[in-house]
XYZ file of C-alpha atoms in Angstrom:
679
model
C 156.916 66.132 126.892
C 156.116 64.937 123.311
C 154.868 68.373 122.311
C 157.888 70.112 123.865
C 160.015 67.843 121.685
C 158.082 68.930 118.581
C 158.364 72.605 119.481
C 162.117 72.559 120.158
C 163.413 70.122 117.518
C 160.810 70.519 114.789
C 160.562 66.714 114.662
C 157.526 64.496 115.153
C 157.265 62.701 118.531
C 156.603 58.980 118.533
C 154.094 56.947 120.537
C 156.953 55.896 122.835
C 157.376 59.553 123.826
C 153.722 59.587 124.942
C 154.271 56.530 127.157
C 157.472 57.955 128.663
C 155.535 61.113 129.494
C 154.036 59.212 132.459
C 157.467 58.248 133.816
C 158.527 61.618 135.136
C 161.866 60.263 136.355
C 162.712 58.814 132.940
C 165.926 60.155 131.385
C 166.026 58.073 128.200
C 163.988 60.710 126.378
C 166.513 63.484 127.039
C 167.074 65.860 124.126
C 170.466 67.009 125.408
C 172.274 65.405 122.461
C 169.782 66.475 119.796
C 169.945 69.584 117.685
C 167.344 72.058 119.000
C 166.869 75.788 118.841
C 167.812 75.838 122.526
C 171.259 74.438 121.772
C 171.586 76.813 118.820
C 170.775 79.803 121.027
C 173.201 78.650 123.694
C 176.003 78.226 121.135
C 175.669 81.826 119.967
C 178.137 84.361 121.417
C 177.006 85.249 124.936
C 174.438 82.478 124.840
C 172.823 81.931 128.235
C 169.396 80.406 128.823
C 167.135 80.600 131.878
C 164.026 78.539 132.656
C 161.168 78.765 135.162
C 158.164 76.460 135.472
C 157.527 72.830 134.534
C 160.716 70.871 135.270
C 160.120 68.714 132.177
C 162.476 71.181 130.492
C 165.217 70.395 133.006
C 164.832 66.661 132.355
C 164.774 67.057 128.576
C 167.666 69.536 128.475
C 170.020 68.787 131.389
C 172.850 71.285 131.763
C 171.296 73.663 129.234
C 170.117 76.461 131.534
C 172.328 78.875 133.412
C 169.541 79.641 135.888
C 166.427 77.600 136.516
C 163.695 76.992 139.078
C 161.651 73.981 138.012
C 158.385 72.766 139.484
C 157.203 69.171 139.204
C 154.011 68.759 137.213
C 153.040 65.913 139.567
C 153.787 67.513 142.932
C 153.318 71.112 144.017
C 153.415 73.055 147.242
C 150.999 75.603 148.609
C 153.127 76.927 151.430
C 155.977 79.357 151.259
C 157.245 81.431 148.383
C 159.507 78.850 146.795
C 158.555 75.642 145.060
C 162.045 74.480 144.231
C 161.681 71.431 146.521
C 158.386 69.560 146.432
C 157.173 66.348 148.034
C 153.904 64.568 148.450
C 154.031 65.348 152.172
C 153.607 68.997 151.245
C 151.182 68.402 148.420
C 149.781 66.327 145.597
C 148.906 68.166 142.406
C 145.191 67.583 142.266
C 144.813 67.714 146.064
C 146.584 70.786 147.285
C 146.769 73.177 144.368
C 143.360 74.508 145.383
C 143.808 78.056 144.121
C 145.963 77.071 141.120
C 148.303 79.978 141.756
C 151.349 78.721 143.616
C 153.032 76.968 140.691
C 152.498 79.954 138.432
C 153.541 82.401 141.145
C 156.857 80.577 141.281
C 157.357 81.510 137.619
C 155.982 85.029 137.790
C 158.061 86.054 140.810
C 161.239 85.686 138.725
C 160.070 87.830 135.809
C 160.772 91.364 137.159
C 164.371 90.553 138.081
C 165.073 88.621 134.888
C 163.751 91.438 132.704
C 166.405 93.683 134.263
C 169.204 91.208 133.520
C 171.281 91.497 130.360
C 173.175 88.189 130.585
C 170.638 85.889 128.874
C 169.488 85.519 125.277
C 166.619 83.122 125.883
C 164.106 82.579 128.712
C 161.593 79.731 128.986
C 158.512 80.199 131.174
C 156.237 77.168 131.381
C 153.045 77.890 133.345
C 150.959 74.988 134.653
C 147.914 76.669 136.230
C 145.569 76.524 133.232
C 146.438 72.871 132.684
C 145.775 72.030 136.341
C 142.427 73.815 136.321
C 141.392 71.950 133.179
C 142.296 68.554 134.624
C 140.506 69.221 137.883
C 137.309 70.943 136.802
C 137.331 71.477 133.043
C 137.532 74.541 130.774
C 134.292 75.990 132.163
C 135.618 76.047 135.719
C 135.007 79.286 137.652
C 138.782 79.391 138.149
C 139.500 79.472 134.404
C 138.633 83.102 133.578
C 140.584 84.602 136.530
C 143.584 82.485 135.542
C 143.376 83.715 131.959
C 143.270 87.310 133.199
C 146.341 86.529 135.305
C 148.150 85.239 132.215
C 147.083 88.356 130.286
C 148.735 90.426 132.996
C 151.972 88.448 132.709
C 152.049 88.895 128.930
C 151.344 92.636 129.266
C 154.118 93.023 131.847
C 156.672 91.356 129.570
C 155.551 93.221 126.466
C 155.708 96.607 128.217
C 159.255 95.793 129.298
C 160.189 94.933 125.705
C 158.828 98.312 124.620
C 160.588 100.337 127.308
C 163.840 98.542 128.163
C 166.573 99.291 125.629
C 168.277 95.892 126.022
C 164.977 94.106 125.243
C 163.932 95.969 122.100
C 165.044 93.133 119.830
C 163.285 90.555 121.973
C 160.656 88.232 120.522
C 157.940 86.917 122.863
C 156.363 83.640 121.704
C 153.195 82.705 123.559
C 152.071 79.151 122.887
C 150.458 76.088 124.389
C 151.982 72.642 124.110
C 148.447 71.190 123.942
C 144.807 72.182 124.321
C 142.022 70.429 126.208
C 138.658 68.855 125.506
C 135.357 69.763 127.140
C 136.297 67.662 130.167
C 139.646 69.423 130.602
C 141.768 66.479 129.433
C 144.152 66.147 126.530
C 145.859 63.387 124.613
C 142.935 62.538 122.347
C 141.921 63.706 118.885
C 139.280 66.314 119.755
C 139.792 69.639 118.027
C 140.182 71.477 121.313
C 142.997 69.119 122.335
C 144.984 69.368 119.115
C 144.636 73.118 118.474
C 146.696 75.092 121.024
C 147.190 78.817 120.525
C 150.344 80.409 119.093
C 151.111 84.145 119.169
C 154.302 86.018 118.229
C 154.682 89.399 119.952
C 157.252 92.144 119.363
C 157.059 95.867 118.616
C 159.115 95.135 115.493
C 156.295 93.029 114.095
C 154.387 96.243 113.413
C 156.624 96.560 110.356
C 154.878 93.656 108.635
C 151.545 93.457 110.428
C 149.036 95.676 112.156
C 147.739 92.731 114.158
C 144.393 90.978 113.931
C 140.916 91.820 115.101
C 140.428 90.593 118.644
C 138.105 89.393 120.002
C 136.110 88.011 117.107
C 132.646 86.495 116.986
C 132.871 82.794 117.743
C 130.743 80.019 116.318
C 129.050 77.583 118.666
C 129.873 74.398 116.789
C 133.568 74.611 115.934
C 136.801 76.513 116.393
C 137.805 79.484 114.238
C 141.410 80.287 113.394
C 143.273 83.319 112.086
C 145.633 80.847 110.446
C 146.901 77.362 111.216
C 150.452 76.027 111.402
C 152.088 72.875 112.728
C 153.826 72.937 116.106
C 156.996 71.763 114.391
C 156.922 74.999 112.319
C 158.006 76.943 115.412
C 161.585 75.611 115.253
C 162.506 76.774 111.706
C 160.604 80.037 112.202
C 162.648 80.896 115.295
C 165.791 79.900 113.407
C 164.991 82.346 110.620
C 163.890 85.198 112.886
C 166.766 84.885 115.360
C 169.489 84.009 112.872
C 170.703 80.485 113.602
C 170.673 77.216 111.599
C 167.540 75.104 111.356
C 167.739 72.035 113.677
C 168.947 68.945 111.800
C 165.909 66.724 112.445
C 163.398 69.450 111.748
C 160.326 68.714 109.653
C 158.755 72.103 110.283
C 158.229 74.772 107.631
C 159.081 78.433 108.113
C 155.839 80.367 108.681
C 155.404 82.402 105.459
C 153.778 85.391 107.225
C 157.242 86.504 108.424
C 158.922 86.485 105.000
C 157.969 90.150 104.516
C 160.770 91.057 106.917
C 163.320 90.388 104.161
C 163.961 91.351 100.585
C 162.775 88.865 97.983
C 166.184 87.250 97.530
C 166.774 86.818 101.262
C 163.304 85.382 101.882
C 163.864 82.891 99.064
C 167.171 81.829 100.653
C 165.431 81.221 103.992
C 162.847 78.951 102.394
C 165.522 77.230 100.301
C 167.651 76.475 103.371
C 164.552 75.119 105.134
C 163.636 72.982 102.121
C 167.169 71.590 101.733
C 167.259 70.626 105.395
C 163.956 68.740 104.998
C 165.278 67.202 101.773
C 168.142 65.604 103.703
C 165.602 63.746 105.866
C 163.503 62.818 102.832
C 166.538 61.340 101.070
C 167.183 59.123 104.077
C 163.618 57.823 103.957
C 163.531 57.361 100.149
C 167.079 56.254 99.431
C 166.106 54.740 96.070
C 165.422 58.184 94.591
C 168.214 60.555 93.563
C 166.287 63.868 93.640
C 168.529 64.949 90.758
C 167.863 65.491 87.078
C 164.982 67.075 85.211
C 161.328 66.601 86.014
C 159.023 65.953 83.073
C 155.815 65.187 84.955
C 153.363 68.082 84.592
C 151.194 67.175 87.581
C 153.175 65.802 90.530
C 149.966 64.430 92.010
C 150.044 61.808 89.257
C 153.223 60.303 90.683
C 152.925 56.682 91.746
C 154.295 56.937 95.296
C 154.969 59.445 98.057
C 158.682 59.396 97.292
C 158.117 60.053 93.603
C 155.733 62.900 94.458
C 158.374 64.583 96.611
C 161.021 63.959 93.940
C 158.757 65.631 91.382
C 158.048 68.663 93.588
C 161.710 69.155 94.451
C 162.901 68.942 90.851
C 160.217 71.410 89.784
C 161.384 73.898 92.429
C 165.018 73.432 91.339
C 164.006 73.938 87.717
C 162.541 77.321 88.601
C 165.739 78.308 90.440
C 167.946 77.310 87.520
C 165.813 78.974 84.841
C 167.786 80.804 82.137
C 168.305 84.461 82.844
C 169.578 86.623 85.632
C 168.874 85.747 89.280
C 167.109 89.035 89.870
C 164.687 88.150 87.096
C 163.633 84.876 88.727
C 159.951 84.855 89.680
C 160.440 84.910 93.454
C 156.767 84.383 94.218
C 156.642 81.269 92.040
C 159.823 79.886 93.585
C 158.551 80.502 97.123
C 155.314 78.712 96.293
C 157.222 75.739 94.860
C 159.574 75.475 97.853
C 156.690 75.842 100.289
C 154.662 73.188 98.457
C 157.565 70.735 98.588
C 158.260 71.462 102.257
C 154.618 71.168 103.315
C 154.085 67.954 101.362
C 157.312 66.466 102.747
C 156.235 67.467 106.259
C 152.896 65.709 105.804
C 154.384 62.534 104.319
C 157.267 62.253 106.773
C 154.970 62.961 109.717
C 152.668 60.131 108.671
C 155.604 57.697 108.624
C 155.787 58.050 112.425
C 152.514 56.106 112.564
C 153.348 53.573 109.872
C 153.039 50.141 111.432
C 153.887 46.719 110.094
C 150.555 45.548 108.725
C 151.592 41.910 108.862
C 152.104 42.251 112.620
C 148.639 43.755 112.997
C 147.170 40.979 110.873
C 149.023 38.388 112.941
C 147.647 39.900 116.153
C 144.104 39.879 114.782
C 144.507 36.273 113.684
C 145.813 35.191 117.087
C 142.920 36.992 118.812
C 140.401 35.307 116.502
C 142.016 31.918 117.110
C 141.933 32.455 120.873
C 138.233 33.331 120.629
C 137.497 30.146 118.705
C 139.460 28.023 121.190
C 137.557 29.664 124.042
C 134.263 28.810 122.370
C 135.029 25.081 122.251
C 134.484 24.355 125.980
C 131.640 26.864 126.100
C 129.889 25.465 123.042
C 127.446 23.207 124.868
C 126.478 25.928 127.354
C 125.925 28.445 124.565
C 123.786 26.008 122.608
C 121.770 25.106 125.710
C 121.017 28.766 126.329
C 120.295 29.833 122.777
C 119.427 33.425 123.622
C 122.657 33.804 125.609
C 124.668 32.259 122.783
C 123.148 34.621 120.230
C 123.719 37.625 122.481
C 127.321 36.602 123.202
C 128.026 36.046 119.504
C 126.426 39.376 118.606
C 128.552 41.231 121.174
C 131.782 39.474 120.171
C 131.383 40.100 116.440
C 130.134 43.673 116.739
C 132.790 44.601 119.303
C 135.527 43.175 117.088
C 134.308 45.190 114.102
C 134.163 48.364 116.217
C 137.893 48.194 116.905
C 138.611 49.024 113.250
C 137.099 52.529 113.558
C 138.775 55.116 115.785
C 135.545 57.057 116.367
C 133.881 53.911 117.743
C 136.888 53.254 119.966
C 136.618 56.773 121.380
C 132.912 56.270 122.091
C 133.150 52.617 123.164
C 131.168 53.258 126.350
C 127.961 53.630 124.333
C 128.395 50.097 123.006
C 128.650 48.571 126.485
C 125.861 50.724 127.909
C 123.457 49.696 125.162
C 124.592 46.061 125.204
C 124.083 45.883 128.966
C 120.731 47.669 128.869
C 119.558 45.438 126.032
C 120.530 42.302 127.947
C 118.764 43.497 131.098
C 115.670 44.313 129.032
C 115.753 40.756 127.677
C 115.896 39.448 131.254
C 112.732 41.436 132.000
C 110.967 39.856 128.998
C 112.185 36.440 130.065
C 110.793 36.867 133.589
C 107.501 38.267 132.241
C 106.849 34.953 130.464
C 106.509 33.226 133.822
C 103.118 32.904 135.424
C 101.520 33.944 138.697
C 103.347 35.403 141.658
C 106.693 34.105 140.352
C 106.340 36.453 137.377
C 105.999 39.494 139.632
C 108.592 38.251 142.102
C 111.315 37.898 139.452
C 110.307 40.627 136.986
C 110.679 43.570 139.339
C 114.372 42.819 140.181
C 115.182 42.757 136.459
C 113.290 46.035 135.927
C 115.089 47.576 138.915
C 118.416 46.480 137.435
C 117.575 48.381 134.261
C 116.725 51.503 136.270
C 120.008 51.227 138.197
C 121.864 50.840 134.902
C 120.214 53.995 133.572
C 121.486 55.922 136.605
C 124.985 54.445 136.329
C 125.399 55.330 132.651
C 124.853 59.059 133.320
C 127.082 59.156 136.402
C 130.139 60.315 134.430
C 130.119 61.619 130.870
C 133.091 60.157 129.033
C 134.441 59.630 125.519
C 135.086 62.563 123.184
C 131.763 63.872 121.901
C 130.008 64.427 125.243
C 132.972 64.896 127.555
C 132.242 67.795 129.883
C 128.473 67.598 129.407
C 126.234 67.659 132.529
C 126.246 64.446 134.533
C 125.692 63.272 138.099
C 129.282 63.264 139.366
C 130.376 66.669 138.060
C 127.093 68.563 137.834
C 124.382 67.269 140.162
C 126.350 66.114 143.221
C 128.566 69.241 143.572
C 125.423 71.386 143.668
C 123.717 69.017 146.131
C 126.659 68.196 148.371
C 124.533 67.354 151.425
C 122.768 64.607 149.463
C 126.138 63.482 148.085
C 127.637 63.005 151.558
C 124.536 61.151 152.724
C 125.041 58.725 149.830
C 128.756 58.413 150.647
C 128.011 57.813 154.324
C 125.395 55.187 153.447
C 127.946 53.408 151.244
C 130.520 53.323 154.072
C 127.893 52.128 156.561
C 126.972 49.322 154.194
C 130.586 48.133 153.874
C 131.003 48.375 157.659
C 127.989 46.167 158.352
C 129.159 43.638 155.755
C 132.633 43.483 157.283
C 131.203 43.177 160.794
C 129.428 39.969 159.694
C 132.246 38.462 157.621
C 135.623 39.728 158.845
C 137.644 37.919 161.558
C 134.942 35.272 162.143
C 136.946 33.461 164.826
C 136.490 36.320 167.343
C 133.283 37.476 168.961
C 130.786 39.478 166.933
C 131.324 42.494 169.216
C 135.071 42.591 168.511
C 134.529 42.061 164.792
C 131.973 44.875 164.736
C 134.261 47.226 166.683
C 137.184 46.514 164.338
C 134.980 47.058 161.278
C 133.617 50.352 162.651
C 137.138 51.602 163.447
C 138.345 50.681 159.963
C 135.313 52.286 158.327
C 135.657 55.504 160.337
C 139.348 55.746 159.432
C 138.575 55.258 155.728
C 135.684 57.739 155.788
C 137.774 60.281 157.718
C 140.566 60.035 155.160
C 138.100 60.561 152.330
C 136.695 63.678 154.027
C 140.201 65.085 154.607
C 141.200 64.225 151.038
C 138.134 66.016 149.688
C 138.721 69.017 151.967
C 142.141 69.453 150.348
C 141.297 68.387 146.809
C 137.783 69.773 146.252
C 136.743 71.940 149.213
C 133.689 73.132 147.288
C 132.176 69.679 147.881
C 132.124 70.485 151.609
C 130.514 73.927 151.321
C 128.151 74.372 154.263
C 129.447 71.209 155.923
C 132.804 72.462 157.188
C 131.683 72.406 160.824
C 131.153 68.652 160.526
C 134.845 68.099 159.671
C 136.763 67.151 162.793
C 139.909 69.252 163.254
C 142.202 66.264 164.001
C 141.138 64.671 160.726
C 141.536 67.923 158.827
C 145.004 68.674 160.225
C 146.473 65.167 160.131
C 148.850 64.237 157.309
C 147.029 62.706 154.372
C 149.931 60.343 153.789
C 149.712 59.097 157.395
C 145.922 58.750 157.198
C 146.080 56.768 153.962
C 148.770 54.486 155.349
C 146.686 53.895 158.466
C 143.724 52.825 156.335
C 145.854 50.546 154.156
C 147.529 49.044 157.223
C 144.161 48.477 158.896
C 142.779 46.740 155.804
C 145.902 44.563 155.528
C 145.924 43.513 159.198
C 142.202 42.783 159.361
C 142.333 40.852 156.107
C 145.325 38.825 157.336
C 143.488 38.019 160.577
C 140.551 36.842 158.477
C 142.421 34.796 155.876
C 145.347 33.266 157.808
C 143.283 31.301 160.420
C 140.999 29.931 157.691
C 143.937 28.715 155.621
C 145.585 27.202 158.720
C 142.355 25.390 159.571
C 142.101 24.131 155.985
C 145.668 22.776 156.026
C 145.372 21.235 159.494
C 141.854 19.850 159.560
C 140.553 20.085 156.014
C 137.326 21.833 155.126
C 136.129 24.441 152.662
C 137.540 27.980 152.430
C 135.331 29.177 149.569
C 133.559 31.422 152.069
C 136.670 33.649 152.141
C 135.605 35.170 148.830
C 133.029 37.380 150.562
C 135.249 39.084 153.178
C 138.013 39.419 150.558
C 135.485 41.085 148.262
C 134.510 43.497 151.049
C 138.131 44.351 151.894
C 138.915 44.983 148.246
C 135.805 47.156 147.910
C 136.901 49.291 150.882
C 140.360 49.644 149.327
C 138.873 50.749 145.999
C 136.615 53.249 147.770
C 139.730 54.724 149.391
C 141.293 55.081 145.936
C 138.185 56.649 144.392
C 137.085 60.268 144.154
C 134.302 61.180 146.565
C 131.745 61.824 143.822
C 132.168 58.255 142.534
C 131.893 56.433 145.868
C 128.060 56.098 145.735
C 128.570 53.918 142.655
C 129.786 51.151 144.979
C 126.420 51.317 146.728
C 124.656 51.001 143.377
C 126.839 48.014 142.484
C 125.841 46.313 145.755
C 122.187 46.975 144.959
C 122.719 45.449 141.522
C 124.281 42.364 143.086
C 121.389 41.895 145.501
C 118.884 42.267 142.647
C 120.775 39.754 140.506
C 120.733 37.236 143.346
C 116.913 37.357 143.264
C 116.752 36.304 139.619
C 118.152 32.784 140.062
C 120.177 33.103 136.859
C 121.893 30.116 135.303
C 125.692 29.968 135.248
C 125.904 31.105 131.624
C 123.441 33.960 132.246
C 125.419 35.044 135.298
C 128.667 34.964 133.310
C 127.333 37.175 130.534
C 125.689 39.582 132.985
C 128.906 39.911 134.980
C 130.948 40.509 131.812
C 128.633 43.277 130.629
C 128.483 44.979 134.037
C 132.290 44.885 134.332
C 132.754 46.845 131.129
C 129.891 49.224 131.911
C 131.284 49.970 135.382
C 134.695 50.932 133.945
C 133.124 53.668 131.851
C 130.685 54.620 134.638
C 133.683 55.732 136.719
C 134.692 58.109 133.899
C 137.203 55.826 132.201
C 137.796 55.898 128.470
C 140.241 54.627 125.867
C 142.154 57.924 125.977
C 145.379 58.086 127.978
C 144.243 61.490 129.179
C 141.455 59.941 131.274
C 143.904 58.100 133.553
C 143.588 59.562 137.068
C 146.973 59.389 138.806
C 146.185 61.562 141.820
C 144.612 58.825 143.944
C 147.478 56.531 143.028
C 149.687 58.600 145.340
C 147.586 57.949 148.442
C 149.967 56.918 151.209
C 153.107 57.581 149.136
C 155.590 60.149 150.449
C 157.516 60.697 147.229
C 157.463 60.205 143.479
C 157.397 56.462 142.768
C 156.253 55.401 139.312
C 156.558 51.683 140.148
C 154.238 51.787 143.162
C 151.745 54.078 141.434
């Protein structure tokens, strides 16, 4: 949604637009009342717009399109020829869109008929397939190349129609992406692949000014190559100039100079002047203390003291060239165009940066409050930290270094390395500590610490995360999919472990046989749901094992299966907790033992909400816990170890500080419709 706003208005989206992008039902971000090239096209004589694809356009521009068939980017359907009505009961994006074609087919099926129509002057087609493939399996997915060939075919079909149909010969086809993706298939971060989507203008009339570019070209292995680069906001004024309507009022984009050859020198100068004046109106609002009138005497505008003065200098220099003595036809058009373009580009850069200008005093206040809270927290912990000097030093080192890291964006993006190394270093210190003991006690307590370090080494390569190594080989996305039999053995072992723990701890007031039967039934239901979920979401993980999937499990509704698991967990947990609390209130006693069955129930719930390839991590965490219990750690040592493992486990599951790494698909387990509150 933020990038669609930039493309259509020429303005710069704010951070709030990024947050609202997750609330698909939100209407506060509607652009219906803003000046966009869509509204300009619609206001032209005979203006009718049609739209097919991502229904974000319908939410942003309600009432704008004469014909539309939108598809939710959260929910899709894989049955039937129409996707106009979608629910979770029919599908969840990452679960059911196995072949990544149905959403795009819903767009493509409208193209032949629309290309025959003569009643529209603008058509939006927003395809989702490439985006879905990237999110699910990354840019190197086997599904990526066939999808790109499919898109090539769509573009060729439309372009051939423009060449052959008389009513389309003045049509301009703009092929663009609203975002790119990183090596893991996500977007929303600062990686070059995420912030550099493609942009192509296609029309037979463009042969007048260009013979095209060499394609394909040799690519470098280390970076991206570009024919040329422009800002996404430049699309709005460029369309305005090419299609003959006013530039949107809030536009900060600059007309792409490559198209100026379409016009005579005087006309091209007028286009850039109109664009510059429109940007000037926004600049004046931001720098109200400057008049932008008069005569500029500064030779080098870069010597100006502030951004506003720099823009004032550049504008007055451009105006000085336009008002030079002599006839208009003698004005140096090239020099004027360069001056107007320089002002517009510099204004675009400065005004764009103001969208991320924050009140520094508020940031300083927040840092001060955080530092004060840390100091207050250290007061009650002071004696414990002093008593365990090594722990105190390690805790201080982590706190100070972690605080300093937050001032560098690259360290924030790669934060997982900090916690992995901090955790590994602490575990290595535990090994050294145990090695100082003598005799059999040394061996008895050193090997659990060493085993913890080995387990940590496995956990840290389970999921590659961050920006630099996203998409690189790891266990979850590389090893397990190619060894799916071993993966399902690990998953089964993890479920068997949680079943045996529940059979010992859940519903203790009934016989062990009943408790065991209830635990087995709950575990089978949870495991069956996970198999069915995987069969729909990632069937390649079941290659060669399809005959083990029971047909009732495979055919049952995923929503019903998930609800059954959640209901079973809730009932069994209530039957475990309620009698203990009643006994505590009636007869007194200790209920601290409830922590263990509650921990097991919560673990089973989290396993239900986790992708299959990550479920064996819960088994590794249980192994870590058992190893830690053998070390007889002090309270302060246990606290620090738990803190480090908590952070490390977040990144082990593939989490990061990028919004793009949030996995919403499992959040819809058991939900029969879009519900942002529940998710």
